[in-house]
CSV table of N, CA and C in Angstrom, one decimal:
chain,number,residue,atom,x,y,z
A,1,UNK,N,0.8,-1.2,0.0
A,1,UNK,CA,0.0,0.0,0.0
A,1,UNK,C,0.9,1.2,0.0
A,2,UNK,N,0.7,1.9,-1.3
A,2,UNK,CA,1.3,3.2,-1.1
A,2,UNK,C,0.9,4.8,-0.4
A,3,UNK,N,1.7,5.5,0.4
A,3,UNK,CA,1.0,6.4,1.3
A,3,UNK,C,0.7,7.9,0.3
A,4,UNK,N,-0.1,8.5,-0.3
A,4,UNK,CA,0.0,9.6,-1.1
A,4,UNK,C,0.8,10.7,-0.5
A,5,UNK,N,1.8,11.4,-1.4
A,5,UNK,CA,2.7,12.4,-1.1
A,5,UNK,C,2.3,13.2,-0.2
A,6,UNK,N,1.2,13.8,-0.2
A,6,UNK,CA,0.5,14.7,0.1
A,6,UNK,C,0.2,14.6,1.7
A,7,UNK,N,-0.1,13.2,2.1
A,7,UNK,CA,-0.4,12.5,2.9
A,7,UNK,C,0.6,13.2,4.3
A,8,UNK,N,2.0,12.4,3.1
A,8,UNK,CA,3.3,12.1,3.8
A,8,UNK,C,3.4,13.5,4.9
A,9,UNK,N,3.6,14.8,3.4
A,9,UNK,CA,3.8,15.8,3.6
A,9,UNK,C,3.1,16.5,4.7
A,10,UNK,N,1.6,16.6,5.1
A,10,UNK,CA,1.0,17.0,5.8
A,10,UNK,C,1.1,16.4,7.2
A,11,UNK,N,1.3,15.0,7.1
A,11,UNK,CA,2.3,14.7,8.3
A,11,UNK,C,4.0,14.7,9.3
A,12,UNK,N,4.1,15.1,7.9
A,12,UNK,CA,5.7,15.7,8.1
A,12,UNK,C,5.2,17.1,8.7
A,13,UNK,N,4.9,17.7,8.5
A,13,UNK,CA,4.9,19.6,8.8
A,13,UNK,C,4.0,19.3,9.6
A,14,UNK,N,3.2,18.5,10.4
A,14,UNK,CA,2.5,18.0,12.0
A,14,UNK,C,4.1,18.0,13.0
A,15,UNK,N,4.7,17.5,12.3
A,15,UNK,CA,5.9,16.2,13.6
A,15,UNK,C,6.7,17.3,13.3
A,16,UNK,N,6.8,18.4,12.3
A,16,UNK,CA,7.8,19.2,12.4
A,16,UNK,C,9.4,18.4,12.4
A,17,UNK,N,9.2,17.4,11.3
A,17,UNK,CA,10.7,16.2,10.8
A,17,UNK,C,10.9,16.4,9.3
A,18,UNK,N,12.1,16.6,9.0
A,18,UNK,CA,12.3,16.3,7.4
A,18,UNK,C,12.8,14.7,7.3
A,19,UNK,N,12.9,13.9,8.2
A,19,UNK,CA,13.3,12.7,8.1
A,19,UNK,C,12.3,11.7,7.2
A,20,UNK,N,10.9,12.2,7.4
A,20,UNK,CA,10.1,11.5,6.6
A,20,UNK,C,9.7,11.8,5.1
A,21,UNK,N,10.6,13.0,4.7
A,21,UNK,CA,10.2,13.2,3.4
A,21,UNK,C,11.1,12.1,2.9
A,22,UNK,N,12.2,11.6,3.4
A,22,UNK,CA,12.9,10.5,2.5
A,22,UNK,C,11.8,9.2,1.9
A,23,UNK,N,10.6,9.0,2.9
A,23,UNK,CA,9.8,8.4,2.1
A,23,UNK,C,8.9,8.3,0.8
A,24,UNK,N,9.1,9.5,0.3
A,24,UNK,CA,8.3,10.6,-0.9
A,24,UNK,C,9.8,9.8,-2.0
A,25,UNK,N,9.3,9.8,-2.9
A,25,UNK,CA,10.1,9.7,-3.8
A,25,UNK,C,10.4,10.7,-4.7
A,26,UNK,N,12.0,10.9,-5.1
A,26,UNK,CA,12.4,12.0,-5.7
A,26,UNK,C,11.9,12.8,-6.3
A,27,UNK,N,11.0,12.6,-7.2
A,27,UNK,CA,10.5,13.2,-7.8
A,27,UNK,C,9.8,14.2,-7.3
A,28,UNK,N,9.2,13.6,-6.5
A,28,UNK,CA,7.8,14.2,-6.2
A,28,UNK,C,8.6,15.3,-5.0
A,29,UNK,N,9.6,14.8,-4.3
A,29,UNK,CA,10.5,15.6,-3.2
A,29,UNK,C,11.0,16.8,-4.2
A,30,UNK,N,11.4,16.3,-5.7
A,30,UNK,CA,11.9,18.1,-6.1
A,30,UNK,C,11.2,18.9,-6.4
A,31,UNK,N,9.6,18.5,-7.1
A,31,UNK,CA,8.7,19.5,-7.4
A,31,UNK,C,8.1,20.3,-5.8
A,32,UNK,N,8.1,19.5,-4.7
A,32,UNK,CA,7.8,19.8,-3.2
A,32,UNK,C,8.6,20.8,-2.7
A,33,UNK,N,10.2,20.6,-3.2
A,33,UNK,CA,10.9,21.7,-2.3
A,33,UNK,C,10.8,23.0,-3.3
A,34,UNK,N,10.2,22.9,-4.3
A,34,UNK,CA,10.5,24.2,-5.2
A,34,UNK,C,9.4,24.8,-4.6
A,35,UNK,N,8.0,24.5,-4.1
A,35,UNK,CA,7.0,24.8,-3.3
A,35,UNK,C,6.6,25.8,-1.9
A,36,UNK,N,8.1,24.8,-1.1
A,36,UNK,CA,8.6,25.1,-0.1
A,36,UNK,C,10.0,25.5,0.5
A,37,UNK,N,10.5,26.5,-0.4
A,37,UNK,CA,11.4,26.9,-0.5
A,37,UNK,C,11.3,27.5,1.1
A,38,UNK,N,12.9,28.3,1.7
A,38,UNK,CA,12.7,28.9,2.5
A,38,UNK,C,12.8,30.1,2.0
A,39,UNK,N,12.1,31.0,2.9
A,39,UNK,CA,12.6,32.3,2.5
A,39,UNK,C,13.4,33.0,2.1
A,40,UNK,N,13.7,34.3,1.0
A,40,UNK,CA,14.8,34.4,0.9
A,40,UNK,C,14.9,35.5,2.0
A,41,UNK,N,16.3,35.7,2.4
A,41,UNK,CA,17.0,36.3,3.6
A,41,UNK,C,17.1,37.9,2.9
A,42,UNK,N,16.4,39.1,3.4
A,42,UNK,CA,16.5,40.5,3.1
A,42,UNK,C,17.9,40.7,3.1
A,43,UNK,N,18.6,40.1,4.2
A,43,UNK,CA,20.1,40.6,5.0
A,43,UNK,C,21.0,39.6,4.2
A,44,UNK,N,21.0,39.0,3.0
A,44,UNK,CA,22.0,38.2,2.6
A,44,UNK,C,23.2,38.5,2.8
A,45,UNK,N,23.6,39.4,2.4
A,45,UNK,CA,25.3,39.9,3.1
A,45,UNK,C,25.9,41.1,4.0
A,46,UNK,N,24.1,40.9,5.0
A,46,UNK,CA,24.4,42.0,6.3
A,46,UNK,C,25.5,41.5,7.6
A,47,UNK,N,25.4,42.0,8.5
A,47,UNK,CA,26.6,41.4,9.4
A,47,UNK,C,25.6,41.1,10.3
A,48,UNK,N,26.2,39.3,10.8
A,48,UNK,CA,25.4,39.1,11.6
A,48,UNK,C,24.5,37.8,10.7
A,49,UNK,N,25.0,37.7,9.7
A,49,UNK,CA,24.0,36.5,8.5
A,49,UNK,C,24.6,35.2,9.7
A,50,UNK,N,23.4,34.5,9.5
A,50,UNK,CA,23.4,33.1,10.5
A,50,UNK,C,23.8,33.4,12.0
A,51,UNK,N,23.9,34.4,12.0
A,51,UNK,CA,24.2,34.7,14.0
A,51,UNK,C,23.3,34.6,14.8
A,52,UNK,N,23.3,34.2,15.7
A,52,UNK,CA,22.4,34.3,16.4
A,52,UNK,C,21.9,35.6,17.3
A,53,UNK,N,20.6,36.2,18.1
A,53,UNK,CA,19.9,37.2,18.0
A,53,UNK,C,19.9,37.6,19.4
A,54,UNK,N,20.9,37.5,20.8
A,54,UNK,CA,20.5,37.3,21.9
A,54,UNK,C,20.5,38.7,22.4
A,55,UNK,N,19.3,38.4,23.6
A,55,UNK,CA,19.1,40.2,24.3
A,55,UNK,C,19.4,39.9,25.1
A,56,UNK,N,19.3,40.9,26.3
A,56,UNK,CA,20.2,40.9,27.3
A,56,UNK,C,19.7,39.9,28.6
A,57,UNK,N,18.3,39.3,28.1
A,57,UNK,CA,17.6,38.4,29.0
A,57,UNK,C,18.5,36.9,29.1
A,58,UNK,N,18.9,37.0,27.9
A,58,UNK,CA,19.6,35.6,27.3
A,58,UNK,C,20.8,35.4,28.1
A,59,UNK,N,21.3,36.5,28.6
A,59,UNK,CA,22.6,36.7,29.5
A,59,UNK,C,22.6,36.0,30.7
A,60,UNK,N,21.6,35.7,31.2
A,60,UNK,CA,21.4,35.4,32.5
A,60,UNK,C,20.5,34.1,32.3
A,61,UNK,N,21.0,32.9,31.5
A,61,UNK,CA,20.5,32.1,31.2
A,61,UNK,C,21.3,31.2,31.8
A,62,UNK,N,21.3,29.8,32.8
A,62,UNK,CA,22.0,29.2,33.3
A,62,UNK,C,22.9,28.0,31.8
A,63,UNK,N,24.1,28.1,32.3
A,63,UNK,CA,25.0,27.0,31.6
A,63,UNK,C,24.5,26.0,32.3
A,64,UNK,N,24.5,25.0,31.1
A,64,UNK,CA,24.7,23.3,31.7
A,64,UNK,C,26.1,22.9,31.7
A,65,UNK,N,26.0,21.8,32.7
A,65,UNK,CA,27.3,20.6,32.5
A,65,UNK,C,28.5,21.2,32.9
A,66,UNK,N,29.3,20.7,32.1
A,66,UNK,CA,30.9,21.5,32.2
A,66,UNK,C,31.0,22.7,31.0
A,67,UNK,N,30.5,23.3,30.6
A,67,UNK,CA,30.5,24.2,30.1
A,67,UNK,C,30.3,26.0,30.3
A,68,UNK,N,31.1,26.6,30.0
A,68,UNK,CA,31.6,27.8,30.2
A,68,UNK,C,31.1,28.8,29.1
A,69,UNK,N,30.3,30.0,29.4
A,69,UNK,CA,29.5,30.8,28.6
A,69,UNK,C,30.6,32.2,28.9
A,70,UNK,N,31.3,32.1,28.0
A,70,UNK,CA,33.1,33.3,27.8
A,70,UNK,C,32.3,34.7,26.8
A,71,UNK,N,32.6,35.7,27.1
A,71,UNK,CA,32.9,36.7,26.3
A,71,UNK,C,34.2,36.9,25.6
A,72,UNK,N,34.7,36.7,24.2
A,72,UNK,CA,35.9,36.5,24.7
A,72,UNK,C,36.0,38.8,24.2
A,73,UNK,N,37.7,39.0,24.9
A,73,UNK,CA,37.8,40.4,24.8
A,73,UNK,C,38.6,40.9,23.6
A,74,UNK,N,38.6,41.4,22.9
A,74,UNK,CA,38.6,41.9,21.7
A,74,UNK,C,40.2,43.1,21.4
A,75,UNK,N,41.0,42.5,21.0
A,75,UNK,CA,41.9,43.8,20.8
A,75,UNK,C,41.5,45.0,20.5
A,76,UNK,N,42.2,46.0,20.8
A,76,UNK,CA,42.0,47.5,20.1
A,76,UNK,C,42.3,47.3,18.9
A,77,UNK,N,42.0,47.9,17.9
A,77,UNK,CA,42.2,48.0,16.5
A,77,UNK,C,42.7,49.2,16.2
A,78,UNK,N,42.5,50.1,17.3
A,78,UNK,CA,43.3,51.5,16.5
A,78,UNK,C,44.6,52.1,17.4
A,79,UNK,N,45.3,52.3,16.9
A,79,UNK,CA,46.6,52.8,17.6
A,79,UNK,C,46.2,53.9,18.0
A,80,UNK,N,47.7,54.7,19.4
A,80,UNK,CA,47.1,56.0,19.9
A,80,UNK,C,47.2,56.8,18.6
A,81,UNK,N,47.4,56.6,17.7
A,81,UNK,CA,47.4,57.8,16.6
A,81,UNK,C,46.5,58.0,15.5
A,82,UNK,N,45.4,57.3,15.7
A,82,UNK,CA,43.9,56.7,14.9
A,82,UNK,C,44.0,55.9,14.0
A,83,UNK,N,45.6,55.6,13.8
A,83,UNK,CA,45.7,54.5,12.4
A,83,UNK,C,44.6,53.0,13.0
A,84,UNK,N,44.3,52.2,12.0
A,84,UNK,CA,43.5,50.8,11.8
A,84,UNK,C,45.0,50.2,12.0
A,85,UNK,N,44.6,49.4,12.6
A,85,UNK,CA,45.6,47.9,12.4
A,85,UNK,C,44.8,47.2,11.8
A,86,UNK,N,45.8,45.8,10.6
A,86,UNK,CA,45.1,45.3,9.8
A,86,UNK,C,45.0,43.9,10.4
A,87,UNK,N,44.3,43.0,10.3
A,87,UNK,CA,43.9,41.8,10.6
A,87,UNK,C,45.2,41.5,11.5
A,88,UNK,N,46.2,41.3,10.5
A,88,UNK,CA,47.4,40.4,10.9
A,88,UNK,C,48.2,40.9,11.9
A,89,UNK,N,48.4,42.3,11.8
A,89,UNK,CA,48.9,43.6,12.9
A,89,UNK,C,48.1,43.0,14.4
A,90,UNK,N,47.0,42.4,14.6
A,90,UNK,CA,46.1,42.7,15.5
A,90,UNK,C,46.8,41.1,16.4
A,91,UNK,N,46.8,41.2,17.8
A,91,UNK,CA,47.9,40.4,18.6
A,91,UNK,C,46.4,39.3,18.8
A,92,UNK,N,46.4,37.8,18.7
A,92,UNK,CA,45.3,36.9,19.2
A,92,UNK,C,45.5,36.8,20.4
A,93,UNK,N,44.2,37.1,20.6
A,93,UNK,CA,44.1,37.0,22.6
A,93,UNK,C,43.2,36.2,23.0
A,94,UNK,N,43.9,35.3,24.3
A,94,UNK,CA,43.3,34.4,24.4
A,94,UNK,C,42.4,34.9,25.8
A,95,UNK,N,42.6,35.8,26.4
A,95,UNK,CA,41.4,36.7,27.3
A,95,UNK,C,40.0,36.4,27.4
A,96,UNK,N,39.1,36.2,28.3
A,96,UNK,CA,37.8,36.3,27.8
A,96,UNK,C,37.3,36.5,29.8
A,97,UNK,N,36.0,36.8,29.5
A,97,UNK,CA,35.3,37.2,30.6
A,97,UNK,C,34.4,36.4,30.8
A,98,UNK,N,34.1,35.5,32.2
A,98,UNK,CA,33.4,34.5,31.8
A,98,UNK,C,32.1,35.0,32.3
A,99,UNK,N,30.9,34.3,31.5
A,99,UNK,CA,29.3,35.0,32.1
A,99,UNK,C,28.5,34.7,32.5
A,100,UNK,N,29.0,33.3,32.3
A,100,UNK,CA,27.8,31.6,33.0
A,100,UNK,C,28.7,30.6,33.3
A,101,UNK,N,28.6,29.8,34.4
A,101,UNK,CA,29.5,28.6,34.3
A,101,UNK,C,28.4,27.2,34.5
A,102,UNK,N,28.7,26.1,34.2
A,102,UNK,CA,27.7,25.5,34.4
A,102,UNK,C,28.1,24.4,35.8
A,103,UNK,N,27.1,23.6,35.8
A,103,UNK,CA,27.3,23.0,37.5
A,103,UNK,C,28.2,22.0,37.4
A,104,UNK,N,28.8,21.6,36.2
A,104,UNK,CA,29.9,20.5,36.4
A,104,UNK,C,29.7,19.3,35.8
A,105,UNK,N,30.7,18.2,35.2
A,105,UNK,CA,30.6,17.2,34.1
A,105,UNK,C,30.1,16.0,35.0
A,106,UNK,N,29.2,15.3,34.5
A,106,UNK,CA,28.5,14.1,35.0
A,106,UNK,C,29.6,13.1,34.8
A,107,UNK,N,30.2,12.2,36.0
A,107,UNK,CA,31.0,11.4,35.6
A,107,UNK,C,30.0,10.2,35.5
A,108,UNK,N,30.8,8.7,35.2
A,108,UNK,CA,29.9,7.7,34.5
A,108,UNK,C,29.4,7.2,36.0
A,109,UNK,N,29.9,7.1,37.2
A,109,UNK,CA,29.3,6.4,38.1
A,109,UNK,C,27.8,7.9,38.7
A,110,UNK,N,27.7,8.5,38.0
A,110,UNK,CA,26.6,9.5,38.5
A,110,UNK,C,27.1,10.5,39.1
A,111,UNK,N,27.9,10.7,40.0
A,111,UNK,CA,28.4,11.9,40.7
A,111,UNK,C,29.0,13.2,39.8
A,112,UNK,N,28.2,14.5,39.8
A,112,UNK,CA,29.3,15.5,39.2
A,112,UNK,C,30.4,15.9,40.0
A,113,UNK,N,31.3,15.8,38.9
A,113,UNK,CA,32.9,16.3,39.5
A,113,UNK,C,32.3,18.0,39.0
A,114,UNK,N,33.2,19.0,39.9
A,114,UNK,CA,33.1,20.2,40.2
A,114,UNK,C,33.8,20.8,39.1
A,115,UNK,N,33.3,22.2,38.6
A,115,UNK,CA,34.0,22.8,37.7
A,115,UNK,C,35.2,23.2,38.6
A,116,UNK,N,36.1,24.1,37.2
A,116,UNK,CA,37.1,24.6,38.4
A,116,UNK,C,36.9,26.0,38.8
A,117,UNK,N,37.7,26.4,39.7
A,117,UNK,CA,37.2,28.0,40.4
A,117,UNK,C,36.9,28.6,39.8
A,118,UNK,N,36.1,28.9,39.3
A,118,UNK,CA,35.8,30.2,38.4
A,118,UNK,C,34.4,30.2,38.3
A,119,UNK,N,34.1,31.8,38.8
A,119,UNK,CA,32.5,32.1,38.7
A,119,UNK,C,32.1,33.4,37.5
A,120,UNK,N,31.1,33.6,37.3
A,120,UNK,CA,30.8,34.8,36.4
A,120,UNK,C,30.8,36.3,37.3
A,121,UNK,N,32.3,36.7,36.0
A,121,UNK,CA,32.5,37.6,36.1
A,121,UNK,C,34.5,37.7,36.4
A,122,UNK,N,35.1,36.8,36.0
A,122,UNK,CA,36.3,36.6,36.7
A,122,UNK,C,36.3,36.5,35.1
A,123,UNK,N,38.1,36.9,34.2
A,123,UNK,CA,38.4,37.1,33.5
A,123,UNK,C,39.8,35.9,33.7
A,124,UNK,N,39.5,35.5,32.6
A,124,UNK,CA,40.5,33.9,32.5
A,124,UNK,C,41.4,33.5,31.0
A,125,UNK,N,42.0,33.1,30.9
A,125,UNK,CA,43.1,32.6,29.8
A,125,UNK,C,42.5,31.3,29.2
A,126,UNK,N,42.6,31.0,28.0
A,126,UNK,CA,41.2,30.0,27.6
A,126,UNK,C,42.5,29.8,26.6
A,127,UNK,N,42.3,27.9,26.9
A,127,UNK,CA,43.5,27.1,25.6
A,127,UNK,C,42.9,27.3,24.1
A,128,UNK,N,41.8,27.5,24.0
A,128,UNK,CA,41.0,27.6,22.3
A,128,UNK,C,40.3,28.6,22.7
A,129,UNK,N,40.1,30.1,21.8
A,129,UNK,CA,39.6,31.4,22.1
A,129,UNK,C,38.4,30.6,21.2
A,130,UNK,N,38.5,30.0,20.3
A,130,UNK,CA,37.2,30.0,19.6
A,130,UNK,C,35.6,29.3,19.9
A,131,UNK,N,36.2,28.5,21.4
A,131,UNK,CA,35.0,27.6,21.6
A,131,UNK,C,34.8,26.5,20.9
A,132,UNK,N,33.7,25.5,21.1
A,132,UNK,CA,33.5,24.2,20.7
A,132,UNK,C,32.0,24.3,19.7
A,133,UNK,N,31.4,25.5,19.4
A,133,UNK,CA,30.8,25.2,18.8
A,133,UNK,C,31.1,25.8,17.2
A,134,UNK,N,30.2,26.1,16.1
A,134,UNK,CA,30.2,26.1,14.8
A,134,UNK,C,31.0,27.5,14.5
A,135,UNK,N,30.3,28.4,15.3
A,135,UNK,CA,31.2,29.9,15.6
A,135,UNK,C,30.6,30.8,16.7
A,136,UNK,N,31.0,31.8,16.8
A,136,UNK,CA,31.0,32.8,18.1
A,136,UNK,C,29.4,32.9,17.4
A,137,UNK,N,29.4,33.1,18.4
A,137,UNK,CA,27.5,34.4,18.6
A,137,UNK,C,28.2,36.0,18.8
A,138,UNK,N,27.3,36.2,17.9
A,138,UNK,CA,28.1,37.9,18.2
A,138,UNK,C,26.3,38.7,17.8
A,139,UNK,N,26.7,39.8,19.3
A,139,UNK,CA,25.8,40.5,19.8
A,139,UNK,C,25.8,41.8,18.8
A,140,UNK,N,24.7,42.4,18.9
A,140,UNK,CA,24.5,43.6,18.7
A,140,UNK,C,25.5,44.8,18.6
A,141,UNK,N,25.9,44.9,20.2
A,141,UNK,CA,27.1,45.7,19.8
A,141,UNK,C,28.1,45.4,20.1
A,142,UNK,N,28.3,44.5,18.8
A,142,UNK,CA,29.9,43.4,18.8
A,142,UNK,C,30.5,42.5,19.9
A,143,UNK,N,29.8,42.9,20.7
A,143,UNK,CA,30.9,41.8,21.7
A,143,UNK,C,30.7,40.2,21.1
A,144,UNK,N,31.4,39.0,21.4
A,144,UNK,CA,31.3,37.8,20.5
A,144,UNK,C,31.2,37.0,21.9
A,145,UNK,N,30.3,36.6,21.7
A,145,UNK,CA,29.8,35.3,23.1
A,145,UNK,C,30.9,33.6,22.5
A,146,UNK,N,31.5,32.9,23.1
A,146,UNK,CA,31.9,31.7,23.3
A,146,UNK,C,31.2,30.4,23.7
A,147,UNK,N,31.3,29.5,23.9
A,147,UNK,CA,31.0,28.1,24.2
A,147,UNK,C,32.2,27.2,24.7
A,148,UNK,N,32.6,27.2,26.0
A,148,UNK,CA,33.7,26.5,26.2
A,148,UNK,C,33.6,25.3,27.1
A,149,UNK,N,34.6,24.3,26.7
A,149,UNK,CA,34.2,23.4,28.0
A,149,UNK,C,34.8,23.9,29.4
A,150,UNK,N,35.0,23.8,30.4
A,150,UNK,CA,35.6,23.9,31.7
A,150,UNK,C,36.9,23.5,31.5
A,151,UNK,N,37.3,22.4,30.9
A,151,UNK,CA,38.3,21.8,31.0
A,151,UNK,C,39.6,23.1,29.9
A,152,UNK,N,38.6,23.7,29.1
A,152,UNK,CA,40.0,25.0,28.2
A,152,UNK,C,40.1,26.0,28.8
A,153,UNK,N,40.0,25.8,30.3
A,153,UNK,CA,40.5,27.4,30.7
A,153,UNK,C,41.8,26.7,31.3
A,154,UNK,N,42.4,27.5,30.7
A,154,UNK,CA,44.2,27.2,31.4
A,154,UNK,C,44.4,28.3,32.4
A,155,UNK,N,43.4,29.4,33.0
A,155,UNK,CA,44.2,30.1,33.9
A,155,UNK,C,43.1,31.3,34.5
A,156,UNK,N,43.3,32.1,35.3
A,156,UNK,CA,42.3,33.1,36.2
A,156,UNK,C,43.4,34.3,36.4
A,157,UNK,N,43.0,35.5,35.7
A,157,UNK,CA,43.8,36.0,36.0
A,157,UNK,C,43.1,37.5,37.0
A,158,UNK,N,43.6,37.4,38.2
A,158,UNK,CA,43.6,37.6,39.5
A,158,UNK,C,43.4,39.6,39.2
A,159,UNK,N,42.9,40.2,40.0
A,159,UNK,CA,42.8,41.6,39.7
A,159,UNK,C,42.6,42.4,38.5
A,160,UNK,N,41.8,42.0,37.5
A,160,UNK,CA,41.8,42.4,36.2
A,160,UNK,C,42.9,43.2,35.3
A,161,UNK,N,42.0,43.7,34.3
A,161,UNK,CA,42.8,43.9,33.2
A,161,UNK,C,43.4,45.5,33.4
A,162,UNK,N,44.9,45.8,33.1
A,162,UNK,CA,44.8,47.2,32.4
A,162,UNK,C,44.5,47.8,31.0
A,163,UNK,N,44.0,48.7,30.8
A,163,UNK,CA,43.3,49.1,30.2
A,163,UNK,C,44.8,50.2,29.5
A,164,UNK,N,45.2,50.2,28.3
A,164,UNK,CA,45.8,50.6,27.3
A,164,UNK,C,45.9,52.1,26.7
């Protein structure tokens, strides 16, 4: 017994799955997606394409697990004399400010082992500035949010930053 496309489809967009359109046969799957195209994006080459959209409520969102929610901090770009530094001129810093930590990694016998010292608001040295996910989240006005595990902070640095 075959199930009509249409069928398929109206139960696909119920379950909210593209897993079941594999049941649809090709055909009928290319005339469907010409149908249901996604929209096209106003902002194709605005800044900020595929970023994500967070306000300031989102700040105060609890981390899970072993994972670390880092601001990371951003070099100056302009010298005291207003010149731009170019990409490569600009020093990688591995600095960040942390702004969530989460409660700590489930080991396999059930017990969480404890993050390490570090709470939000303490500025730390991080072994990968870039995080573990696809890319930074970057805010509104520029600051770039991270994704870190607990285990890539290599350091705490004690009394903050000077300022340049």
């Amino acid at each position: 017994m075959q199930i009509p496309a249409l069928t398929i489809l109206l139960l696909c967009l119920a379950a909210h799955t593209a897993s079941c359109f594999t049941l649809i046969s090709p055909s009928i799957r290319r005339s469907l997606a010409l149908h249901f195209e996604k929209p096209a994006n106003p902002n194709k080459y605005g800044k900020g394409i595929g970023r994500l959209e967070l306000d300031t409520a989102a700040l105060t969102a609890q981390t899970l697990y072993d994972m670390v929610l880092v601001e990371r901090l951003q070099p100056k770009v302009e010298t005291e004399t207003g010149l731009y530094k170019g990409q490569e001129e600009q020093p990688k810093l591995h600095i960040c400010k942390v702004l969530s930590v989460g409660s700590g990694r489930e080991e396999e016998n059930g017990i969480i082992a404890s993050m390490p010292d570090i709470k939000p608001g303490d500025t730390v040295v991080v072994k990968n500035p870039w995080g573990i996910g696809p890319k930074d989240e970057e805010l509104a006005d520029g600051r770039k949010l991270s994704y870190l595990r607990g285990q890539d902070v290599a350091g705490k640095i004690e009394g903050g930053l000077i300022e340049e």
